[in-house]
Amino acid sequence: MKKNLLYYFPLIKTGIKRFLLTINLALIVACLNLIQVDAIGVTDQQQLQVRGKVTDSETGEPLAGATVLVKGTNIGVLTSVEGTFSIGVPDGSAILAFSFVGYKTREENVSGRTTLDVTLAPETTGLEEVVVVGYGTQKKETMTGSISKVEGAEIVKNPSVNVTTSLAGKLPGLVINQRTGQPGAENLSILVRGRGTFNDNNPLIVIDGVPRDNTLQDLNAQDIESITVLKDASAAIYGARAANGVILITTKQGSQSSPKFNLTYNYAINQPTINPDMEDAVVFAESYNEAEWYRQGRPATGFVPFYTAEAIQKYRDGSDPILYPNTDWSDVSTRNWATQQNANLQVSGGSNNVRYLLSFGASDQGGNYVHVDDSYRRYNARIKVDVDLSENLTVGANINAIPSNRHASVGTDFASILLSNPTVVAIYPNGLIAPGRFRQSSLLSDRRGFNEIKNYPFQSTFTASYKVPFLRGLTLDASYNYDLRNQFQKTFGKPAWYHEYNVITKEYDMAWTIQPIEVRDTYSRWTNSLFNFRISYKRTIAENHNVSAMFGTEQQKADYSYVMAYRKNFVSAVIPQINVGSTSATDAETGGSASESAYNNFFGRLNYDFKSKYLLEFVFRYDGSQIFPEGKRYGFFPAVSAGWRLSEESFIKDNLPFVDELKLRGSYGELGNDRVPAYQYLQAFQFGNNYVFGGKDSPGIYSSRMPNPDITWEVSKKLDFGLEASLWNSLLGAELTIFSETRSNILLQPVLSVSHVFGFPALPDQNIGEVKNHGFELMLTHRNTIRQLTYSVNANISFARSKIIFMDEVPPAEPYMEQTGHPLGSGLYYKSDGIINTQEEYANYPHGNGAQVGDMMLVDLNKDGKITGNDRYMTNSSPIPEYVIGLTTNLQYKGFDLLLYFQGQTNAWSYDGGLESFARTNLDNNTVFRATNRWTKDNQEGATMPRADAWQPGTTDFFLYDATFIRIKNLELGYSLGNNLSKRIGLNDVRVFVSGTNLLTWAKEITWRDPEINGSFGTYPPLRIINVGINVNF
Amino acid sequence: MLVLMSIFKISEIMKTIKIIIPVILLILFSISCENILDISPQDRIAEDAVWSDANLIRAYQTELYNAVPHGFFIHMYSKYTDEAFNNAPCCGANIFKLNTYTPDNIAEAGGGTGFWASGSGYMYYWDRAYEYIRKINVFLNKMQESDVQMSDKDQLIGEARFLRAFIYFNLIERFGGVPIVDEVYELGDEVQFTRNTFDECVTFIEQDISAAKAVLPDKYSSTDSKYGRASGVVCQALLSRLYLYAASPLFSPTKSQQKWQKAADAAEALLNKGFALYPDYNKLFQMSQGASNDEVIFSRGFTTANGHQGPMHNFNRRYEGYGGWWGSNGPSANLIDDYDMINGEPAFLPNGSVNPASGYDPTQPFKNRDPRFEATILHDDMYFRGAHFEMWIAEDGLSWGYDSYKATGDNPRTNTVLLKFMPEEGPFNWQTQFTIQWPFFRIAEIYLNYAEAKFELGDEATAREYVNKVRKRTSVNLPDIPATVTGEDLRRRIYNERRIELAFENHRFFDVRRWKIATTVENAKITTYDIYLNKTTSVKRYEKVVLLDRSNTFKDYQSLLPIAQDEIQRNPELDQNPGYD
């Protein structure tokens, strides 16, 4: 099975047609059981024939495909398109059960009748909402934890190939920043309630019950049923891995119905949100000349500029594009837009014993560079089947394969394109491609070889659930999960050809780069297996006391290994295979390594509530992690939470009838974070650092870290209070949570206080740090229907601020340098105060050794008359936003629907290091933003930017900017053809839509680049996507 | 579970399943075992194994040799001096080019692991030095306890002590006196280190060297499989450099003759050990370790699996080198001007005017120079690997040579390229691991050490004799320095000979400091020659231009490097070098 899937999927490029065939075949196989068991419409023992019609209780429309089942038997039928049915029942006292997905199941006693019309009431969402929590589900109304949830239907509104990008701003408490938009390398940072530790702050990502880090971005958005985030102590059920929060992703499953097909197709174009505006050749040359003059000591006479006045004139008027070009590298290297498409076909359904979902998706994304053969293709195939083997026993399988292929040309990156020198020619007027700097022109990329990563992840889950018949309420659940990922990476390098204009012969000489032909193949393999067993019990005692308990155990094992082979000096570049390379030992190289990890744990949950009014919950985990030394591997992580539903009290019901739901809740618990390198308790040696004697290599071994035999996990104590309300029949919903967290035992290297004279190699992490974190989340919802206009508004804002209580900090020379007391991620900066505009200012104020007139003026904070490292102060300038906001509006009018979604952040800071290096001798380009109104000898008084080749002793707050922004993250307009029209063309429902992502951005200070990226302007910005799509149900 | 799923006729065996399933589940449940967590690492070995296995002990000792920095990092120390013009605006190089190093930024030049981090070549050697000192101390302790039978045990210990001595020498030439650590500390030990004096450090180094010499073989020939390991002559060479430095003005303000005597004696002990100058100055720096020669006393070897990229960091665009960019090691006119003329006369007089006796022609500054000039520096109109190098610009500015800085910024701005250590044969690209060895000590240096010490002791004849020896190398063959050159003039010639002979071998940075001439040398403008070609007359015009003016940024106290501010704060008992606080 496994092998077939992997082998075939890359071949299914021919399209949906062929896939439909596959699906149909698979369906036939899957439904074999169903046909056998059900024997629809054929019964021997019929004594009484009952006919009738099933309709929607609200609209009166007939329900096609609803199940009618004689209770206690296998006799059942499905309703026709008109909603009618006819069923034989054994006798007149039989009970018929009517069920349909999305509706409440209804039972009706035949009572001798032969005609039976039934209406089914839609399942109300909202209050009855069920939320996935750790190892189970809970009703939202009786939940006591701080848990955010987003539905799959909302996620698919964003056409990004990477599903994580669509979560930003959706879930209060979740801080998602897209630091780059490079296709396939989006590098999204996901944080739950900001940062709580100096170390890895990534939350635990659990997909269908299995911790599956680094696979979220590969998920098919269409497969996602819901995403929930455990933000508070309720995550304690995930023990030593839960302190950073837990994100639970649940995939869709089939439900009892006739087969429902859903076909979605999206076609989109994308482009970077902002391409930074770079200096042209004239400004570049002028600023470089200025810098040269400064470097030569500002000679009064005899200065020979690097770029002569005539040259600059030629750059300006374009009269000599061969020798004096004015190259806009970004323009010649990038396309206006790239395309991406995504097709998805899903079929789901089921009878009363079998439910299935088959899903196939294909995504394709092109690159934004010219002459770069970039592409990313991904296929998502999923089959999920649940079978009721008996009344009490259900088994299921969920199998998911995600083959993907990323192909890229080597040697191109956004930063180097932007930094390219505009006075260097890219393409000659006759169309020939020039070498660029160091023959590294990005336009030669597709001639240089490629880098290809083929990934074959395969995830499987097998479940069994048994309701113990002799003890009502007792259920046994078990699952076995096995994930395998094979990755094959090939890097192929070969010399590229180019042309170069010869100033002497006036010819275009063809030449080659000198790189030898080389191939590097890396084969990596990851496995992850998890076994899980749970026993749960649920009972209502004496009518009012609802008790449930769950206890479970889990073992997880993962391993990783890779081998690498390299050869160079190929005879020919025709075949990029390793065996074609030179057989000389000096031309070959191999490598490889392996690692293993394991977890063992026990966990449980106890719930008690009285009349669903007073709620109490206890969860725990006894967690064992192989990362820590024997004897210190196990830890106990408990949490308690309680809730009080005031809306159930008569004093609210009687006096405040507009209150639908009002709940107070609180939680407290202890969680752990074990995301640190393993084996730090061992003094271990690695092979490497060889040395050469007599011209021959001799092996070396070394140890790069001191051991800490006492190492253990970080401990997080979380306290939460929440208020949830729903008023005036959902017209207004509100949820407010305030929280505080104390993270102690934070693993830190005591680097700061241990003198290097001790000679310790890297120090081990020690459990010494402490950080406090607090904040709130507020969500307001409004939902209403005015005639045919249905609309909803959902606004959320979250705030989280950390404060370092203890870290191993050397008492700094000045109190304002201390990091303790500041948020995580804050940094030391020199304080700037404009520009040293004049010689007079230069003479009158302290300046560093190296500063000249025109540099930024730095503040002598300790007033010792010198600018030294002690004049740096600790800012509160973390790039992680403290406030994150999201605002979603949904409108529905007749067939039209509109979604408008804003995302924003404030209290975030970004240091743009790219602005530091301007007009330096390495001939890198810089932005127009940096060059504009810089200090020059002719622009002294009013300058707002430092001089060319400006000097600064270290990071200064001059280039530290407020990263506040608001953007239209998503806008979608859709039109549904309506039932009648759709049915006329043989379909149930057709919806067409256009959407846009990152359409407009308003940034407070950062205007020369995207405000969401962190660091230099040379980072590939997030993408703006314009998408059209169609969704068909049949 | 898969088996269960494939069961076809479900209804018939339903009853059996009802019983079986819970049983299976319970069995699975009980399988869960605790020793799932007992995993031993697959990519490393535990410490106990190391000290009980002779081969692993040898591997540990081998690794200790990495302690001493070689010169093939991205930034040769040459660009920290007036030997070259440094373009690189990063990685610590900038602070030396501009003489703006302070306790706050000195650690930038500290190196580390990885391509860019090690770029600075460990000029700030403090952290790495003490890390290896501890490794050596651990090794010495473990060898005392160990009962593993090894025939080469004494030798390994001796080499380790030599390495400790070499590390300490590298420390004191940078910082002056530093804390002496000869025991192993563990985490949690509370010690405040204080600095020992320079002389105490010298004594400590002497002790290690004599202990090493006592157990090591006297010499390995350059083709011996153990060449590259410490030996008696290697110890002696270190001693020669150590005593020379210790007697120099920076470290010996009292101008002790005794110290010069020790320096002379240490060098003298190597004069009849069978070493001799290699005939070809150019080829000497293209050798891989293992090649036959009598000149190099101690070198760092490289192999194709364990090589360096020195040539790529320093060459120009012809081989896609970074010579015009990060590496930017273009030799300066400051150095060019200091090469003698072929007639043995300096081109310039001390006052900067042309030496009339030299025959120097300012319109053709590259003509008739010391042959080492063209073996060290690739300039306009020279051939290398068959290619003709052209660094000129047409007078009208409309055309230029392929290697001119005008053609592209990938060529060094100096219009010169480093030629020393550039391979004349074999592949030349970024994918190649170069194997040219790095000479730590060679006999020419010992001759010059000897000459300098003898000069300071007043024995000018011997001093002149050994300088002349160096100038008499077959491929150099310069006329002798005449006996009429005496006193300060002779000192200048000795200093200059060292500058020329040992150019780009990481000596200059320390020499100008220990001679206390850095306030002049390191404050001089860095210059180069621009070459203009008149296309009608084919005449080239050489114009000297200033590339960097750093007047008066070098302060006298900068002759010693500062200790990083953080380190002082970690260890308040540690005194900062004067001038920096």
mmCIF file with all atom_site columns, N, CA and C in Angstrom, chain A residues 295-296 306 389 438-439 500 514 553 555 568 633 683 685 689 694-695 752 755-756 849 869 921-922, chain B residues 14 29 32 38 45 47 63 66 87 104 127 227 289 317-318 325 406 410 431 546 549 567 570:
data_model
loop_
_atom_site.group_PDB
_atom_site.id
_atom_site.type_symbol
_atom_site.label_atom_id
_atom_site.label_alt_id
_atom_site.label_comp_id
_atom_site.label_asym_id
_atom_site.label_entity_id
_atom_site.label_seq_id
_atom_site.pdbx_PDB_ins_code
_atom_site.Cartn_x
_atom_site.Cartn_y
_atom_site.Cartn_z
_atom_site.occupancy
_atom_site.B_iso_or_equiv
_atom_site.pdbx_formal_charge
_atom_site.auth_seq_id
_atom_site.auth_comp_id
_atom_site.auth_asym_id
_atom_site.auth_atom_id
_atom_site.pdbx_PDB_model_num
ATOM 1   N N  . ARG A 1 295 ? 36.907  58.376  3.180   1.00 0.00 ? 295 ARG A N  1
ATOM 2   C CA . ARG A 1 295 ? 37.916  57.365  3.494   1.00 0.00 ? 295 ARG A CA 1
ATOM 3   C C  . ARG A 1 295 ? 39.323  57.894  3.271   1.00 0.00 ? 295 ARG A C  1
ATOM 4   N N  . GLN A 1 296 ? 39.457  58.806  2.302   1.00 0.00 ? 296 GLN A N  1
ATOM 5   C CA . GLN A 1 296 ? 40.786  59.345  2.026   1.00 0.00 ? 296 GLN A CA 1
ATOM 6   C C  . GLN A 1 296 ? 41.080  60.564  2.893   1.00 0.00 ? 296 GLN A C  1
ATOM 7   N N  . PHE A 1 306 ? 36.085  57.961  -7.585  1.00 0.00 ? 306 PHE A N  1
ATOM 8   C CA . PHE A 1 306 ? 36.010  56.605  -8.157  1.00 0.00 ? 306 PHE A CA 1
ATOM 9   C C  . PHE A 1 306 ? 35.185  56.645  -9.438  1.00 0.00 ? 306 PHE A C  1
ATOM 10  N N  . LEU A 1 389 ? -17.487 -2.100  13.651  1.00 0.00 ? 389 LEU A N  1
ATOM 11  C CA . LEU A 1 389 ? -17.487 -3.555  13.493  1.00 0.00 ? 389 LEU A CA 1
ATOM 12  C C  . LEU A 1 389 ? -18.654 -4.169  14.243  1.00 0.00 ? 389 LEU A C  1
ATOM 13  N N  . PHE A 1 438 ? 31.302  38.893  -9.565  1.00 0.00 ? 438 PHE A N  1
ATOM 14  C CA . PHE A 1 438 ? 31.845  37.559  -9.271  1.00 0.00 ? 438 PHE A CA 1
ATOM 15  C C  . PHE A 1 438 ? 31.227  36.494  -10.154 1.00 0.00 ? 438 PHE A C  1
ATOM 16  N N  . ARG A 1 439 ? 30.768  36.872  -11.319 1.00 0.00 ? 439 ARG A N  1
ATOM 17  C CA . ARG A 1 439 ? 30.052  35.958  -12.224 1.00 0.00 ? 439 ARG A CA 1
ATOM 18  C C  . ARG A 1 439 ? 28.875  35.323  -11.503 1.00 0.00 ? 439 ARG A C  1
ATOM 19  N N  . GLU A 1 500 ? 30.854  38.552  -22.134 1.00 0.00 ? 500 GLU A N  1
ATOM 20  C CA . GLU A 1 500 ? 31.425  39.732  -21.524 1.00 0.00 ? 500 GLU A CA 1
ATOM 21  C C  . GLU A 1 500 ? 31.972  40.630  -22.632 1.00 0.00 ? 500 GLU A C  1
ATOM 22  N N  . ILE A 1 514 ? 34.120  29.029  -13.588 1.00 0.00 ? 514 ILE A N  1
ATOM 23  C CA . ILE A 1 514 ? 35.147  28.000  -13.443 1.00 0.00 ? 514 ILE A CA 1
ATOM 24  C C  . ILE A 1 514 ? 34.729  26.863  -12.522 1.00 0.00 ? 514 ILE A C  1
ATOM 25  N N  . THR A 1 553 ? -2.017  6.112   28.367  1.00 0.00 ? 553 THR A N  1
ATOM 26  C CA . THR A 1 553 ? -0.570  6.001   28.327  1.00 0.00 ? 553 THR A CA 1
ATOM 27  C C  . THR A 1 553 ? -0.122  6.116   26.882  1.00 0.00 ? 553 THR A C  1
ATOM 28  N N  . GLN A 1 555 ? 3.497   5.946   24.221  1.00 0.00 ? 555 GLN A N  1
ATOM 29  C CA . GLN A 1 555 ? 4.936   5.819   23.966  1.00 0.00 ? 555 GLN A CA 1
ATOM 30  C C  . GLN A 1 555 ? 5.218   6.349   22.574  1.00 0.00 ? 555 GLN A C  1
ATOM 31  N N  . LYS A 1 568 ? 32.858  15.347  -7.547  1.00 0.00 ? 568 LYS A N  1
ATOM 32  C CA . LYS A 1 568 ? 33.017  16.469  -8.459  1.00 0.00 ? 568 LYS A CA 1
ATOM 33  C C  . LYS A 1 568 ? 33.889  16.049  -9.633  1.00 0.00 ? 568 LYS A C  1
ATOM 34  N N  . ARG A 1 633 ? 14.267  11.704  34.564  1.00 0.00 ? 633 ARG A N  1
ATOM 35  C CA . ARG A 1 633 ? 13.543  11.710  33.307  1.00 0.00 ? 633 ARG A CA 1
ATOM 36  C C  . ARG A 1 633 ? 12.054  11.946  33.487  1.00 0.00 ? 633 ARG A C  1
ATOM 37  N N  . GLN A 1 683 ? 29.199  13.687  29.251  1.00 0.00 ? 683 GLN A N  1
ATOM 38  C CA . GLN A 1 683 ? 30.404  14.254  28.646  1.00 0.00 ? 683 GLN A CA 1
ATOM 39  C C  . GLN A 1 683 ? 30.707  13.380  27.438  1.00 0.00 ? 683 GLN A C  1
ATOM 40  N N  . PHE A 1 685 ? 31.998  12.844  23.289  1.00 0.00 ? 685 PHE A N  1
ATOM 41  C CA . PHE A 1 685 ? 32.974  13.293  22.294  1.00 0.00 ? 685 PHE A CA 1
ATOM 42  C C  . PHE A 1 685 ? 32.471  13.009  20.886  1.00 0.00 ? 685 PHE A C  1
ATOM 43  N N  . ASN A 1 689 ? 37.392  17.577  13.595  1.00 0.00 ? 689 ASN A N  1
ATOM 44  C CA . ASN A 1 689 ? 38.559  18.419  13.855  1.00 0.00 ? 689 ASN A CA 1
ATOM 45  C C  . ASN A 1 689 ? 39.852  17.657  13.592  1.00 0.00 ? 689 ASN A C  1
ATOM 46  N N  . GLY A 1 694 ? 52.443  14.873  8.268   1.00 0.00 ? 694 GLY A N  1
ATOM 47  C CA . GLY A 1 694 ? 53.114  14.289  7.107   1.00 0.00 ? 694 GLY A CA 1
ATOM 48  C C  . GLY A 1 694 ? 52.254  14.337  5.857   1.00 0.00 ? 694 GLY A C  1
ATOM 49  N N  . GLY A 1 695 ? 51.382  15.358  5.776   1.00 0.00 ? 695 GLY A N  1
ATOM 50  C CA . GLY A 1 695 ? 50.544  15.488  4.594   1.00 0.00 ? 695 GLY A CA 1
ATOM 51  C C  . GLY A 1 695 ? 49.360  14.535  4.570   1.00 0.00 ? 695 GLY A C  1
ATOM 52  N N  . LEU A 1 752 ? 27.457  34.221  30.996  1.00 0.00 ? 752 LEU A N  1
ATOM 53  C CA . LEU A 1 752 ? 27.818  35.586  31.290  1.00 0.00 ? 752 LEU A CA 1
ATOM 54  C C  . LEU A 1 752 ? 28.699  35.711  32.509  1.00 0.00 ? 752 LEU A C  1
ATOM 55  N N  . SER A 1 755 ? 34.113  33.044  33.695  1.00 0.00 ? 755 SER A N  1
ATOM 56  C CA . SER A 1 755 ? 35.247  33.573  32.950  1.00 0.00 ? 755 SER A CA 1
ATOM 57  C C  . SER A 1 755 ? 35.720  32.580  31.893  1.00 0.00 ? 755 SER A C  1
ATOM 58  N N  . HIS A 1 756 ? 36.126  33.084  30.771  1.00 0.00 ? 756 HIS A N  1
ATOM 59  C CA . HIS A 1 756 ? 36.611  32.199  29.719  1.00 0.00 ? 756 HIS A CA 1
ATOM 60  C C  . HIS A 1 756 ? 37.983  31.622  30.044  1.00 0.00 ? 756 HIS A C  1
ATOM 61  N N  . ASN A 1 849 ? 35.882  56.840  18.645  1.00 0.00 ? 849 ASN A N  1
ATOM 62  C CA . ASN A 1 849 ? 37.097  56.806  17.836  1.00 0.00 ? 849 ASN A CA 1
ATOM 63  C C  . ASN A 1 849 ? 36.724  56.230  16.475  1.00 0.00 ? 849 ASN A C  1
ATOM 64  N N  . GLY A 1 869 ? 31.119  51.260  24.921  1.00 0.00 ? 869 GLY A N  1
ATOM 65  C CA . GLY A 1 869 ? 30.076  50.251  25.047  1.00 0.00 ? 869 GLY A CA 1
ATOM 66  C C  . GLY A 1 869 ? 29.162  50.490  26.237  1.00 0.00 ? 869 GLY A C  1
ATOM 67  N N  . THR A 1 921 ? 33.042  49.810  0.832   1.00 0.00 ? 921 THR A N  1
ATOM 68  C CA . THR A 1 921 ? 33.949  49.374  -0.231  1.00 0.00 ? 921 THR A CA 1
ATOM 69  C C  . THR A 1 921 ? 33.536  48.054  -0.862  1.00 0.00 ? 921 THR A C  1
ATOM 70  N N  . ASN A 1 922 ? 32.622  47.332  -0.252  1.00 0.00 ? 922 ASN A N  1
ATOM 71  C CA . ASN A 1 922 ? 32.205  46.081  -0.887  1.00 0.00 ? 922 ASN A CA 1
ATOM 72  C C  . ASN A 1 922 ? 31.228  46.315  -2.018  1.00 0.00 ? 922 ASN A C  1
ATOM 73  N N  . MET B 2 14  ? -18.602 -11.391 14.712  1.00 0.00 ? 14  MET B N  1
ATOM 74  C CA . MET B 2 14  ? -18.716 -10.254 15.624  1.00 0.00 ? 14  MET B CA 1
ATOM 75  C C  . MET B 2 14  ? -18.505 -10.656 17.076  1.00 0.00 ? 14  MET B C  1
ATOM 76  N N  . PHE B 2 29  ? -1.314  -2.608  25.940  1.00 0.00 ? 29  PHE B N  1
ATOM 77  C CA . PHE B 2 29  ? -1.142  -1.679  27.040  1.00 0.00 ? 29  PHE B CA 1
ATOM 78  C C  . PHE B 2 29  ? 0.005   -2.113  27.943  1.00 0.00 ? 29  PHE B C  1
ATOM 79  N N  . SER B 2 32  ? 3.836   -1.553  27.066  1.00 0.00 ? 32  SER B N  1
ATOM 80  C CA . SER B 2 32  ? 4.491   -0.258  27.257  1.00 0.00 ? 32  SER B CA 1
ATOM 81  C C  . SER B 2 32  ? 5.578   -0.381  28.315  1.00 0.00 ? 32  SER B C  1
ATOM 82  N N  . ASP B 2 38  ? 15.903  4.346   27.318  1.00 0.00 ? 38  ASP B N  1
ATOM 83  C CA . ASP B 2 38  ? 17.341  4.082   27.409  1.00 0.00 ? 38  ASP B CA 1
ATOM 84  C C  . ASP B 2 38  ? 17.952  3.998   26.018  1.00 0.00 ? 38  ASP B C  1
ATOM 85  N N  . ILE B 2 45  ? 30.641  9.644   21.395  1.00 0.00 ? 45  ILE B N  1
ATOM 86  C CA . ILE B 2 45  ? 31.107  8.597   22.295  1.00 0.00 ? 45  ILE B CA 1
ATOM 87  C C  . ILE B 2 45  ? 31.267  9.149   23.710  1.00 0.00 ? 45  ILE B C  1
ATOM 88  N N  . GLU B 2 47  ? 32.737  9.719   27.517  1.00 0.00 ? 47  GLU B N  1
ATOM 89  C CA . GLU B 2 47  ? 34.086  10.073  27.925  1.00 0.00 ? 47  GLU B CA 1
ATOM 90  C C  . GLU B 2 47  ? 34.903  8.870   28.390  1.00 0.00 ? 47  GLU B C  1
ATOM 91  N N  . GLU B 2 63  ? 43.767  16.258  17.999  1.00 0.00 ? 63  GLU B N  1
ATOM 92  C CA . GLU B 2 63  ? 42.884  17.414  17.858  1.00 0.00 ? 63  GLU B CA 1
ATOM 93  C C  . GLU B 2 63  ? 43.478  18.647  18.530  1.00 0.00 ? 63  GLU B C  1
ATOM 94  N N  . ASN B 2 66  ? 44.940  21.675  16.647  1.00 0.00 ? 66  ASN B N  1
ATOM 95  C CA . ASN B 2 66  ? 44.135  22.744  16.040  1.00 0.00 ? 66  ASN B CA 1
ATOM 96  C C  . ASN B 2 66  ? 44.198  24.043  16.836  1.00 0.00 ? 66  ASN B C  1
ATOM 97  N N  . ASN B 2 87  ? 39.423  45.870  2.291   1.00 0.00 ? 87  ASN B N  1
ATOM 98  C CA . ASN B 2 87  ? 38.110  46.346  1.888   1.00 0.00 ? 87  ASN B CA 1
ATOM 99  C C  . ASN B 2 87  ? 37.017  45.885  2.815   1.00 0.00 ? 87  ASN B C  1
ATOM 100 N N  . ASP B 2 104 ? 35.173  46.740  23.840  1.00 0.00 ? 104 ASP B N  1
ATOM 101 C CA . ASP B 2 104 ? 33.797  46.404  23.490  1.00 0.00 ? 104 ASP B CA 1
ATOM 102 C C  . ASP B 2 104 ? 33.686  45.633  22.184  1.00 0.00 ? 104 ASP B C  1
ATOM 103 N N  . ASP B 2 127 ? 39.648  33.420  23.986  1.00 0.00 ? 127 ASP B N  1
ATOM 104 C CA . ASP B 2 127 ? 38.697  32.347  24.297  1.00 0.00 ? 127 ASP B CA 1
ATOM 105 C C  . ASP B 2 127 ? 39.197  30.993  23.803  1.00 0.00 ? 127 ASP B C  1
ATOM 106 N N  . TYR B 2 227 ? 56.113  14.379  10.297  1.00 0.00 ? 227 TYR B N  1
ATOM 107 C CA . TYR B 2 227 ? 56.395  15.802  10.120  1.00 0.00 ? 227 TYR B CA 1
ATOM 108 C C  . TYR B 2 227 ? 55.109  16.589  10.339  1.00 0.00 ? 227 TYR B C  1
ATOM 109 N N  . GLN B 2 289 ? 52.277  19.944  2.624   1.00 0.00 ? 289 GLN B N  1
ATOM 110 C CA . GLN B 2 289 ? 53.081  19.248  3.628   1.00 0.00 ? 289 GLN B CA 1
ATOM 111 C C  . GLN B 2 289 ? 53.493  17.878  3.106   1.00 0.00 ? 289 GLN B C  1
ATOM 112 N N  . ARG B 2 317 ? 39.172  38.432  -9.658  1.00 0.00 ? 317 ARG B N  1
ATOM 113 C CA . ARG B 2 317 ? 38.036  37.879  -10.373 1.00 0.00 ? 317 ARG B CA 1
ATOM 114 C C  . ARG B 2 317 ? 38.385  36.723  -11.293 1.00 0.00 ? 317 ARG B C  1
ATOM 115 N N  . ARG B 2 318 ? 39.652  36.593  -11.669 1.00 0.00 ? 318 ARG B N  1
ATOM 116 C CA . ARG B 2 318 ? 40.001  35.550  -12.631 1.00 0.00 ? 318 ARG B CA 1
ATOM 117 C C  . ARG B 2 318 ? 39.506  34.190  -12.154 1.00 0.00 ? 318 ARG B C  1
ATOM 118 N N  . TRP B 2 325 ? 36.751  41.792  -2.529  1.00 0.00 ? 325 TRP B N  1
ATOM 119 C CA . TRP B 2 325 ? 35.563  41.995  -1.716  1.00 0.00 ? 325 TRP B CA 1
ATOM 120 C C  . TRP B 2 325 ? 35.885  41.634  -0.291  1.00 0.00 ? 325 TRP B C  1
ATOM 121 N N  . LYS B 2 406 ? 38.472  49.072  -12.302 1.00 0.00 ? 406 LYS B N  1
ATOM 122 C CA . LYS B 2 406 ? 37.396  49.705  -13.061 1.00 0.00 ? 406 LYS B CA 1
ATOM 123 C C  . LYS B 2 406 ? 36.495  48.673  -13.711 1.00 0.00 ? 406 LYS B C  1
ATOM 124 N N  . ASP B 2 410 ? 35.159  43.290  -8.351  1.00 0.00 ? 410 ASP B N  1
ATOM 125 C CA . ASP B 2 410 ? 35.692  41.997  -7.917  1.00 0.00 ? 410 ASP B CA 1
ATOM 126 C C  . ASP B 2 410 ? 37.212  41.977  -7.935  1.00 0.00 ? 410 ASP B C  1
ATOM 127 N N  . GLN B 2 431 ? 35.296  25.027  -5.129  1.00 0.00 ? 431 GLN B N  1
ATOM 128 C CA . GLN B 2 431 ? 35.009  23.640  -4.749  1.00 0.00 ? 431 GLN B CA 1
ATOM 129 C C  . GLN B 2 431 ? 36.280  22.896  -4.354  1.00 0.00 ? 431 GLN B C  1
ATOM 130 N N  . VAL B 2 546 ? 45.776  57.656  -2.507  1.00 0.00 ? 546 VAL B N  1
ATOM 131 C CA . VAL B 2 546 ? 45.466  57.280  -1.127  1.00 0.00 ? 546 VAL B CA 1
ATOM 132 C C  . VAL B 2 546 ? 44.174  56.489  -1.108  1.00 0.00 ? 546 VAL B C  1
ATOM 133 N N  . ASP B 2 549 ? 42.906  57.002  4.729   1.00 0.00 ? 549 ASP B N  1
ATOM 134 C CA . ASP B 2 549 ? 43.619  57.917  5.610   1.00 0.00 ? 549 ASP B CA 1
ATOM 135 C C  . ASP B 2 549 ? 43.186  57.608  7.031   1.00 0.00 ? 549 ASP B C  1
ATOM 136 N N  . GLU B 2 567 ? 34.689  39.950  29.505  1.00 0.00 ? 567 GLU B N  1
ATOM 137 C CA . GLU B 2 567 ? 35.588  39.064  30.246  1.00 0.00 ? 567 GLU B CA 1
ATOM 138 C C  . GLU B 2 567 ? 36.061  39.750  31.532  1.00 0.00 ? 567 GLU B C  1
ATOM 139 N N  . ARG B 2 570 ? 33.247  39.512  33.936  1.00 0.00 ? 570 ARG B N  1
ATOM 140 C CA . ARG B 2 570 ? 33.095  38.184  34.517  1.00 0.00 ? 570 ARG B CA 1
ATOM 141 C C  . ARG B 2 570 ? 34.139  37.948  35.598  1.00 0.00 ? 570 ARG B C  1
#
